Tab-separated table of C-alpha atoms in Angstrom:
chain	number	residue	atom	x	y	z
A	1	MET	CA	-278.563	-75.643	-72.569
A	2	TRP	CA	-281.911	-73.715	-72.856
A	3	ARG	CA	-284.668	-75.528	-74.910
A	4	GLY	CA	-288.355	-74.417	-74.693
A	5	GLY	CA	-287.861	-72.361	-71.356
A	6	TYR	CA	-286.267	-74.931	-69.332
A	7	THR	CA	-282.828	-76.054	-68.560
A	8	TYR	CA	-281.107	-79.130	-70.007
A	9	THR	CA	-278.047	-80.466	-68.263
A	10	VAL	CA	-275.667	-83.267	-68.892
A	11	THR	CA	-273.816	-84.716	-65.802
A	12	ASP	CA	-271.522	-87.679	-65.030
A	13	ASN	CA	-273.808	-88.616	-62.099
A	14	LEU	CA	-271.583	-87.693	-59.253
A	15	ASN	CA	-273.350	-88.270	-55.925
A	16	GLY	CA	-275.708	-85.386	-55.191
A	17	PHE	CA	-274.849	-83.402	-58.270
A	18	THR	CA	-278.330	-84.111	-60.328
A	19	GLU	CA	-280.291	-83.578	-56.970
A	20	THR	CA	-278.488	-80.258	-56.706
A	21	ILE	CA	-279.215	-79.154	-60.014
A	22	ARG	CA	-283.034	-79.983	-59.745
A	23	ALA	CA	-283.139	-78.300	-56.419
A	24	VAL	CA	-281.943	-75.138	-58.085
A	25	PHE	CA	-283.679	-75.707	-61.427
A	26	PRO	CA	-286.959	-77.705	-60.790
A	27	GLN	CA	-287.885	-77.596	-64.313
A	28	SER	CA	-284.526	-78.984	-65.808
A	29	THR	CA	-284.118	-82.211	-67.666
A	30	THR	CA	-280.980	-84.056	-66.563
A	31	GLN	CA	-279.071	-86.694	-69.044
A	32	ILE	CA	-276.656	-88.772	-67.378
A	33	CYS	CA	-273.522	-89.273	-69.307
A	34	VAL	CA	-273.939	-92.710	-71.099
A	35	VAL	CA	-270.197	-93.078	-71.306
A	36	HIS	CA	-269.886	-92.865	-67.586
A	37	GLN	CA	-272.664	-95.312	-67.300
A	38	ILE	CA	-270.934	-97.774	-69.601
A	39	ARG	CA	-267.755	-97.599	-67.605
A	40	ASN	CA	-269.676	-98.121	-64.346
A	41	SER	CA	-271.513	-101.076	-65.745
A	42	CYS	CA	-268.332	-102.753	-67.182
A	43	ARG	CA	-266.745	-102.554	-63.567
A	44	TYR	CA	-268.866	-105.739	-62.817
A	45	VAL	CA	-268.067	-107.730	-65.691
A	46	VAL	CA	-265.401	-110.284	-66.196
A	47	TRP	CA	-263.046	-109.973	-69.071
A	48	LYS	CA	-264.369	-112.863	-71.136
A	49	ASP	CA	-267.728	-111.661	-71.141
A	50	LEU	CA	-266.948	-108.023	-71.801
A	51	LYS	CA	-267.262	-107.837	-75.610
A	52	GLU	CA	-270.596	-109.385	-75.803
A	53	PHE	CA	-271.871	-107.508	-72.724
A	54	THR	CA	-270.851	-104.063	-74.155
A	55	ALA	CA	-272.403	-105.113	-77.598
A	56	ASP	CA	-275.599	-105.873	-75.951
A	57	MET	CA	-275.638	-102.510	-74.132
A	58	LYS	CA	-274.810	-100.596	-77.010
A	59	GLU	CA	-278.333	-101.773	-78.350
A	60	ILE	CA	-279.825	-99.667	-75.416
A	61	TYR	CA	-278.265	-96.299	-76.135
A	62	THR	CA	-278.047	-96.527	-79.866
A	63	SER	CA	-281.870	-97.343	-80.255
A	64	VAL	CA	-283.974	-95.369	-82.484
A	65	ASN	CA	-286.242	-94.166	-79.610
A	66	ARG	CA	-286.880	-94.587	-76.068
A	67	ASP	CA	-289.280	-97.350	-76.619
A	68	GLN	CA	-286.961	-99.340	-78.700
A	69	ALA	CA	-284.266	-98.754	-75.976
A	70	ALA	CA	-286.842	-100.063	-73.274
A	71	ILE	CA	-287.192	-103.311	-75.471
A	72	ALA	CA	-283.237	-103.499	-75.600
A	73	LEU	CA	-282.953	-103.031	-71.952
A	74	GLU	CA	-285.422	-105.840	-71.271
A	75	HIS	CA	-283.355	-107.974	-73.658
A	76	PHE	CA	-280.153	-106.993	-71.799
A	77	GLU	CA	-281.589	-107.726	-68.441
A	78	GLN	CA	-282.936	-111.268	-69.563
A	79	LYS	CA	-279.438	-112.040	-70.779
A	80	TRP	CA	-277.236	-110.619	-68.075
A	81	GLY	CA	-279.506	-109.923	-65.260
A	82	SER	CA	-278.758	-112.812	-63.242
A	83	LYS	CA	-274.925	-112.835	-63.757
A	84	TYR	CA	-274.366	-109.030	-63.516
A	85	ARG	CA	-277.402	-107.762	-61.314
A	86	HIS	CA	-275.579	-104.690	-59.968
A	87	ALA	CA	-275.042	-103.454	-63.850
A	88	VAL	CA	-278.408	-103.969	-64.764
A	89	GLN	CA	-280.097	-102.417	-61.925
A	90	SER	CA	-277.977	-99.246	-62.567
A	91	TRP	CA	-279.607	-98.975	-65.910
A	92	HIS	CA	-283.133	-99.277	-64.343
A	93	ARG	CA	-282.441	-96.903	-61.601
A	94	ASN	CA	-281.010	-94.153	-63.875
A	95	TRP	CA	-283.384	-94.861	-66.645
A	96	ASN	CA	-285.178	-91.676	-67.163
A	97	ASP	CA	-281.894	-89.703	-66.711
A	98	LEU	CA	-280.070	-91.931	-69.252
A	99	THR	CA	-282.703	-91.592	-71.833
A	100	ALA	CA	-283.330	-87.979	-71.907
A	101	PHE	CA	-281.290	-87.518	-75.209
A	102	PHE	CA	-283.985	-89.199	-77.052
A	103	ASP	CA	-286.005	-86.259	-76.855
A	104	PHE	CA	-283.722	-84.537	-79.302
A	105	PRO	CA	-283.055	-85.273	-82.799
A	106	VAL	CA	-280.687	-88.022	-83.892
A	107	GLU	CA	-278.293	-85.501	-85.398
A	108	ILE	CA	-277.450	-83.917	-81.881
A	109	ARG	CA	-277.595	-86.874	-79.478
A	110	THR	CA	-274.105	-87.787	-80.038
A	111	ILE	CA	-272.968	-84.550	-78.724
A	112	ILE	CA	-275.356	-84.586	-75.512
A	113	TYR	CA	-275.447	-88.218	-74.563
A	114	THR	CA	-271.836	-87.698	-72.975
A	115	THR	CA	-269.846	-85.092	-71.090
A	116	ASN	CA	-266.763	-85.835	-72.838
A	117	LEU	CA	-266.863	-82.619	-75.103
A	118	ILE	CA	-267.151	-80.449	-72.092
A	119	GLU	CA	-264.636	-82.287	-70.025
A	120	ASN	CA	-262.258	-81.780	-72.925
A	121	LEU	CA	-263.002	-78.087	-73.200
A	122	ASN	CA	-262.572	-77.801	-69.222
A	123	GLY	CA	-259.306	-79.438	-69.534
A	124	LYS	CA	-258.171	-76.958	-72.212
A	125	ILE	CA	-259.317	-73.953	-70.535
A	126	ARG	CA	-257.462	-75.409	-67.205
A	127	LYS	CA	-254.291	-75.646	-69.326
A	128	TYR	CA	-254.446	-71.801	-70.047
A	129	THR	CA	-255.358	-70.776	-66.624
A	130	LYS	CA	-253.238	-72.919	-64.170
A	131	THR	CA	-250.147	-70.931	-64.726
A	132	LYS	CA	-251.941	-68.270	-62.766
A	133	LEU	CA	-251.822	-68.848	-59.127
A	134	SER	CA	-254.767	-66.330	-58.575
A	135	PHE	CA	-256.621	-63.858	-60.134
A	136	PRO	CA	-257.046	-60.158	-58.689
A	137	THR	CA	-260.845	-60.275	-59.505
A	138	ASP	CA	-263.443	-62.262	-60.981
A	139	ASP	CA	-263.509	-60.008	-63.918
A	140	ALA	CA	-259.942	-60.970	-64.605
A	141	LEU	CA	-260.756	-64.809	-64.420
A	142	ARG	CA	-263.615	-64.409	-66.842
A	143	LYS	CA	-261.341	-62.322	-69.153
A	144	SER	CA	-258.766	-65.092	-68.953
A	145	VAL	CA	-261.308	-67.743	-69.807
A	146	TRP	CA	-262.716	-65.801	-72.628
A	147	LEU	CA	-259.274	-65.409	-74.226
A	148	ALA	CA	-258.492	-69.177	-73.637
A	149	ILE	CA	-261.737	-70.060	-75.395
A	150	GLY	CA	-260.812	-67.859	-78.345
A	151	GLU	CA	-257.519	-69.660	-78.617
A	152	ILE	CA	-259.159	-73.224	-78.220
A	153	GLU	CA	-261.600	-72.235	-81.040
A	154	LYS	CA	-258.829	-71.623	-83.512
A	155	LYS	CA	-258.020	-75.222	-83.124
A	156	TRP	CA	-261.448	-76.564	-83.692
A	157	THR	CA	-261.175	-77.284	-87.533
A	158	MET	CA	-263.225	-80.796	-87.387
A	159	PRO	CA	-266.981	-80.248	-87.714
A	160	ILE	CA	-269.316	-82.322	-85.453
A	161	ARG	CA	-270.350	-85.362	-87.486
A	162	ASN	CA	-273.657	-85.085	-89.201
């Protein structure tokens, strides 16, 4: 996504992916998928703590702004830091990339804080293109993807909330 002359990306924080993007696009801003961060954080949590842990974590990424999110992270760390140190450290280590979406209006944060929408689109495109074993040219692939997106768009009847 272009915004003000620089690139904005959303990644699922696979090893090396963010660094590669920054090497090619040094002016880019990267947002790590918050949903992936939540899943990774919850891997360390025992079942009996999970509901309370996720409720406290939700206070971070649903904050009004980055400053309020930092306060929520402090509270989260005070409460859970000794018991689930790795989960809390992961939030600190990725903080700048987890909070980049706060630079945008609230109305579009729900779209860009996660990679779920693009993963869904990619899956649907794969559904249309997987029946072909190969494409004779790059242009043939491009046209096939364009046609697939046209078919996918026909099924998009529900607008994005707000």
